[in-house]
Coordinates of N, CA and C in Angstrom, one line a residue:
M1 N 135.3 120.8 90.7 CA 134.0 121.2 91.1 C 133.0 120.3 90.5
S2 N 131.9 120.1 91.2 CA 130.8 119.3 90.7 C 129.7 120.1 90.1
K3 N 128.8 119.5 89.5 CA 127.6 120.2 89.0 C 126.4 119.3 89.1
Y4 N 125.2 120.0 89.0 CA 124.0 119.2 89.1 C 123.8 118.5 87.8
G5 N 123.3 117.3 87.9 CA 122.9 116.5 86.7 C 121.4 116.3 86.7
E6 N 120.8 116.1 85.6 CA 119.4 115.9 85.5 C 119.1 114.5 84.8
T7 N 118.2 113.8 85.4 CA 117.8 112.5 84.9 C 116.3 112.4 84.7
E8 N 115.9 112.1 83.5 CA 114.5 112.0 83.2 C 113.9 110.8 83.9
T9 N 112.7 110.9 84.3 CA 112.0 109.8 84.9 C 110.6 109.7 84.2
V10 N 109.9 108.6 84.5 CA 108.5 108.5 84.0 C 107.5 108.9 85.0
L11 N 108.0 109.3 86.2 CA 107.2 109.7 87.3 C 106.4 111.0 87.0
R12 N 105.1 111.0 87.4 CA 104.3 112.2 87.1 C 103.6 112.8 88.3
E13 N 103.3 111.9 89.3 CA 102.4 112.4 90.4 C 103.3 112.6 91.6
E14 N 103.3 113.9 92.0 CA 104.1 114.3 93.2 C 103.7 113.5 94.5
K15 N 102.4 113.3 94.6 CA 101.9 112.7 95.8 C 102.6 111.3 96.1
Y16 N 102.6 110.5 95.0 CA 103.1 109.1 95.2 C 104.7 109.2 95.3
L17 N 105.3 110.1 94.7 CA 106.7 110.3 94.8 C 107.1 110.7 96.3
A18 N 106.4 111.7 96.8 CA 106.6 112.1 98.2 C 106.4 110.9 99.2
E19 N 105.3 110.2 98.9 CA 105.0 109.0 99.8 C 106.1 108.0 99.7
A20 N 106.6 107.7 98.5 CA 107.6 106.7 98.4 C 108.9 107.1 99.1
L21 N 109.3 108.4 98.9 CA 110.5 108.9 99.6 C 110.4 108.9 101.1
Q22 N 109.2 109.2 101.6 CA 109.0 109.2 103.0 C 109.0 107.7 103.5
A23 N 108.5 106.8 102.8 CA 108.6 105.4 103.2 C 110.0 104.9 103.2
M24 N 110.9 105.5 102.4 CA 112.3 105.1 102.4 C 113.0 105.8 103.6
G25 N 112.3 106.6 104.3 CA 112.9 107.2 105.5 C 113.4 108.7 105.3
Y26 N 113.1 109.3 104.2 CA 113.6 110.7 104.0 C 112.6 111.7 104.4
A27 N 113.1 112.8 104.9 CA 112.2 114.0 105.2 C 112.1 114.7 103.9
V28 N 110.8 114.8 103.4 CA 110.5 115.4 102.1 C 109.9 116.7 102.2
E29 N 110.3 117.7 101.4 CA 109.7 119.0 101.3 C 109.0 119.1 99.9
V30 N 107.8 119.6 99.9 CA 107.0 119.8 98.6 C 106.8 121.2 98.4
Y31 N 107.1 121.7 97.2 CA 107.0 123.1 96.9 C 106.3 123.2 95.5
P32 N 104.9 123.5 95.5 CA 104.2 123.5 94.2 C 104.9 124.5 93.2
E33 N 105.4 125.6 93.7 CA 106.0 126.6 92.8 C 107.5 126.4 92.6
G34 N 108.1 125.4 93.4 CA 109.5 125.2 93.3 C 110.3 126.0 94.3
T35 N 111.5 125.5 94.6 CA 112.4 126.1 95.6 C 113.9 125.8 95.1
P36 N 114.8 126.7 95.4 CA 116.2 126.5 95.1 C 116.8 125.3 95.8
L37 N 117.6 124.5 95.1 CA 118.4 123.4 95.8 C 119.7 124.0 96.3
K38 N 120.1 123.5 97.4 CA 121.3 124.0 98.1 C 122.4 122.9 97.9
T39 N 123.7 123.4 97.7 CA 124.8 122.5 97.5 C 126.0 122.9 98.3
Y40 N 126.9 122.0 98.4 CA 128.2 122.2 99.1 C 129.0 123.3 98.4
Y41 N 128.9 123.3 97.1 CA 129.7 124.3 96.3 C 128.9 125.5 96.0
S42 N 129.3 126.7 96.5 CA 128.6 127.9 96.3 C 128.6 128.4 94.9
E43 N 129.6 128.1 94.1 CA 129.7 128.6 92.7 C 128.9 127.7 91.7
Q44 N 128.2 126.7 92.2 CA 127.4 125.8 91.4 C 126.2 126.4 90.9
E45 N 125.8 126.1 89.6 CA 124.6 126.7 89.0 C 123.4 126.4 89.9
A46 N 122.5 127.4 90.1 CA 121.3 127.2 90.9 C 120.3 126.4 90.1
K47 N 119.6 125.5 90.8 CA 118.5 124.7 90.3 C 117.3 124.8 91.2
V48 N 116.2 124.6 90.6 CA 114.9 124.7 91.3 C 114.2 123.4 91.2
A49 N 113.6 122.9 92.3 CA 112.8 121.6 92.3 C 111.5 121.8 93.1
N50 N 110.6 120.9 92.8 CA 109.3 120.9 93.4 C 109.3 120.0 94.7
I51 N 110.0 118.9 94.6 CA 110.1 117.9 95.7 C 111.6 117.8 96.1
V52 N 111.9 118.1 97.4 CA 113.3 118.2 97.8 C 113.6 117.4 99.0
I53 N 114.7 116.7 99.0 CA 115.3 116.1 100.2 C 116.6 116.9 100.4
R54 N 116.6 117.5 101.6 CA 117.8 118.4 101.9 C 119.0 117.5 102.2
R55 N 120.1 118.1 101.9 CA 121.4 117.4 102.1 C 121.7 116.9 103.5
R56 N 121.2 117.6 104.5 CA 121.4 117.2 105.9 C 120.7 115.9 106.2
H57 N 119.7 115.5 105.3 CA 119.0 114.2 105.5 C 119.5 113.1 104.6
L58 N 120.6 113.4 103.8 CA 121.2 112.5 102.9 C 122.6 112.2 103.3
R59 N 122.8 111.0 103.9 CA 124.2 110.6 104.4 C 125.2 110.7 103.3
G60 N 126.2 111.6 103.5 CA 127.3 111.7 102.6 C 127.1 112.5 101.3
A61 N 125.9 113.1 101.2 CA 125.6 113.9 99.9 C 126.3 115.2 99.9
Y62 N 126.6 115.7 98.7 CA 127.2 117.0 98.5 C 126.1 118.1 98.3
G63 N 124.9 117.7 98.0 CA 123.9 118.7 97.7 C 122.5 118.1 98.0
D64 N 121.5 119.0 98.0 CA 120.1 118.5 98.1 C 119.8 117.7 96.8
I65 N 118.8 116.8 96.9 CA 118.3 116.1 95.8 C 116.9 116.6 95.6
G66 N 116.6 116.8 94.3 CA 115.2 117.3 94.0 C 114.6 116.7 92.8
F67 N 113.3 116.8 92.7 CA 112.6 116.4 91.5 C 111.8 117.6 91.0
A68 N 112.0 118.0 89.7 CA 111.4 119.2 89.2 C 110.4 118.8 88.1
R69 N 109.2 119.5 88.2 CA 108.2 119.3 87.2 C 108.6 119.8 85.9
Q70 N 108.5 119.1 84.8 CA 108.8 119.5 83.4 C 107.5 119.9 82.7
P71 N 107.7 120.6 81.6 CA 106.5 121.1 80.8 C 105.6 119.9 80.3
D72 N 106.2 118.7 80.1 CA 105.4 117.6 79.7 C 104.7 116.8 80.8
G73 N 104.9 117.3 82.1 CA 104.3 116.7 83.2 C 105.1 115.7 84.0
K74 N 106.2 115.3 83.4 CA 107.1 114.4 84.1 C 108.0 115.1 85.1
L75 N 108.5 114.3 86.1 CA 109.3 114.8 87.1 C 110.8 114.4 86.8
T76 N 111.7 115.3 86.8 CA 113.1 115.0 86.5 C 113.9 115.1 87.8
L77 N 114.8 114.1 88.0 CA 115.6 114.0 89.1 C 116.8 115.0 88.9
I78 N 117.0 115.9 89.9 CA 118.2 116.8 89.9 C 119.0 116.5 91.1
A79 N 120.3 116.1 90.8 CA 121.2 115.8 91.9 C 122.6 116.1 91.5
D80 N 123.4 116.4 92.5 CA 124.8 116.7 92.3 C 125.5 115.4 91.7
E81 N 126.2 115.6 90.6 CA 126.8 114.4 90.0 C 127.7 113.6 90.9
L82 N 128.3 114.3 91.8 CA 129.2 113.5 92.8 C 128.4 112.6 93.7
D83 N 127.1 112.9 93.9 CA 126.3 112.1 94.8 C 125.9 110.7 94.1
Q84 N 126.1 110.6 92.8 CA 125.9 109.3 92.2 C 126.9 108.3 92.8
H85 N 128.0 108.8 93.2 CA 129.1 107.9 93.8 C 128.9 107.7 95.3
C86 N 127.9 108.4 95.9 CA 127.6 108.3 97.3 C 126.4 107.5 97.6
G87 N 125.9 106.8 96.6 CA 124.7 106.0 96.8 C 123.4 106.5 96.3
Y88 N 123.5 107.6 95.6 CA 122.2 108.2 95.0 C 122.2 108.3 93.5
G89 N 122.7 107.2 92.9 CA 122.7 107.0 91.5 C 121.5 106.2 90.9
A90 N 121.8 105.5 89.9 CA 120.8 104.8 89.2 C 120.0 103.7 90.1
K91 N 120.8 103.0 90.9 CA 120.1 102.0 91.8 C 119.2 102.7 92.8
W92 N 119.6 103.8 93.3 CA 118.8 104.5 94.3 C 117.5 105.0 93.6
L93 N 117.7 105.6 92.4 CA 116.5 106.0 91.6 C 115.6 104.9 91.3
G94 N 116.1 103.7 91.0 CA 115.3 102.5 90.8 C 114.5 102.2 92.0
R95 N 115.1 102.2 93.2 CA 114.3 102.0 94.4 C 113.2 103.0 94.6
V96 N 113.5 104.3 94.3 CA 112.5 105.3 94.4 C 111.4 105.1 93.5
Q97 N 111.7 104.7 92.2 CA 110.6 104.4 91.2 C 109.8 103.2 91.6
Q98 N 110.4 102.2 92.2 CA 109.7 101.0 92.6 C 108.7 101.4 93.8
G99 N 109.2 102.2 94.7 CA 108.3 102.7 95.8 C 107.2 103.5 95.3
Y100 N 107.5 104.4 94.3 CA 106.4 105.2 93.6 C 105.4 104.3 93.0
K101 N 105.8 103.3 92.3 CA 104.8 102.4 91.6 C 104.0 101.7 92.6
E102 N 104.6 101.2 93.7 CA 103.8 100.5 94.7 C 102.8 101.4 95.3
K103 N 103.1 102.7 95.6 CA 102.1 103.6 96.2 C 101.0 103.9 95.2
Q104 N 101.4 104.1 94.0 CA 100.4 104.4 92.9 C 99.5 103.2 92.7
T105 N 100.0 102.0 92.7 CA 99.2 100.7 92.5 C 98.3 100.5 93.6
L106 N 98.7 100.7 94.9 CA 97.9 100.6 96.0 C 96.7 101.6 96.0
A107 N 96.9 102.8 95.6 CA 95.9 103.8 95.5 C 94.9 103.5 94.4
M108 N 95.4 103.0 93.3 CA 94.4 102.7 92.2 C 93.6 101.4 92.6
A109 N 94.2 100.5 93.2 CA 93.5 99.3 93.6 C 92.4 99.6 94.6
R110 N 92.7 100.5 95.6 CA 91.7 100.9 96.6 C 90.6 101.6 96.0
A111 N 90.9 102.5 95.0 CA 89.8 103.2 94.3 C 88.9 102.3 93.5
K112 N 89.4 101.1 93.1 CA 88.6 100.2 92.4 C 87.9 99.2 93.3
G113 N 88.1 99.3 94.6 CA 87.5 98.5 95.6 C 88.2 97.2 95.9
H114 N 89.5 97.1 95.5 CA 90.3 96.0 95.9 C 90.9 96.1 97.2
I115 N 91.2 95.0 97.9 CA 91.8 94.9 99.2 C 93.1 94.2 99.1
L116 N 94.2 94.8 99.7 CA 95.5 94.2 99.7 C 95.5 92.9 100.5
K117 N 95.8 91.8 99.8 CA 95.9 90.5 100.5 C 97.3 90.2 101.0
G118 N 98.3 90.6 100.2 CA 99.6 90.3 100.6 C 100.6 91.1 99.8
R119 N 101.8 91.3 100.5 CA 102.9 92.0 99.9 C 104.1 91.1 100.1
E120 N 104.8 90.8 99.0 CA 106.0 89.9 99.1 C 107.2 90.6 98.4
V121 N 108.3 90.6 99.0 CA 109.5 91.1 98.4 C 110.4 89.9 98.0
V122 N 110.6 89.8 96.7 CA 111.4 88.7 96.1 C 112.7 89.2 95.6
Q123 N 113.7 88.4 95.9 CA 115.1 88.8 95.4 C 115.3 88.2 94.0
T124 N 115.6 89.0 93.0 CA 115.8 88.6 91.6 C 117.3 88.9 91.3
K125 N 117.7 88.5 90.1 CA 119.1 88.8 89.7 C 119.3 90.3 89.5
D126 N 118.2 91.0 89.3 CA 118.3 92.5 89.1 C 118.0 93.3 90.4
G127 N 117.9 92.6 91.5 CA 117.6 93.2 92.8 C 116.2 92.8 93.3
Q128 N 115.8 93.6 94.3 CA 114.5 93.2 94.9 C 113.3 93.6 94.0
Q129 N 112.3 92.8 94.1 CA 111.0 93.1 93.4 C 109.9 92.9 94.4
V130 N 108.9 93.8 94.3 CA 107.8 93.8 95.2 C 106.6 93.2 94.5
R131 N 105.9 92.3 95.0 CA 104.7 91.7 94.4 C 103.6 91.9 95.4
L132 N 102.5 92.5 94.8 CA 101.3 92.8 95.6 C 100.2 91.9 95.1
Q133 N 99.4 91.4 96.1 CA 98.3 90.5 95.8 C 97.0 91.2 96.3
F134 N 96.0 91.3 95.5 CA 94.7 91.9 95.9 C 93.6 91.0 95.7
V135 N 92.5 91.2 96.5 CA 91.2 90.5 96.3 C 90.2 91.6 96.1
V136 N 89.1 91.2 95.4 CA 88.0 92.1 95.1 C 87.1 92.1 96.3
R137 N 86.7 93.3 96.7 CA 85.8 93.5 97.8 C 84.4 93.1 97.3
R138 N 83.7 92.3 98.1 CA 82.4 91.8 97.7 C 81.3 92.5 98.5

């Protein structure tokens, strides 16, 4: 039997997380008060999350994947431990966090009056890296 595992993140803003997941092609559900996650195994301990991707939208997954708000304001990833072997492990979370940071950076730059000049995806030894270039609005 599998169980849900929790992974701490540095993510805090649900808006940017939901936008990043949607940009990755996932159907995202947002619940300010939280909602139960569903899993393949009925005897698994119930978990509640604020941002949810349902299992039917996750190829090969055993359960829903969610992010739950913690008392310190951070969002914690909650996923079936078996799903780490189905492509939803550390590398997947890294891509989610990268998308989050991009959405957050774009919003902050717009708020300061900057205009996106270019977006470049660079392959590094650690994987893909996104570089954003801005110009100041005059």
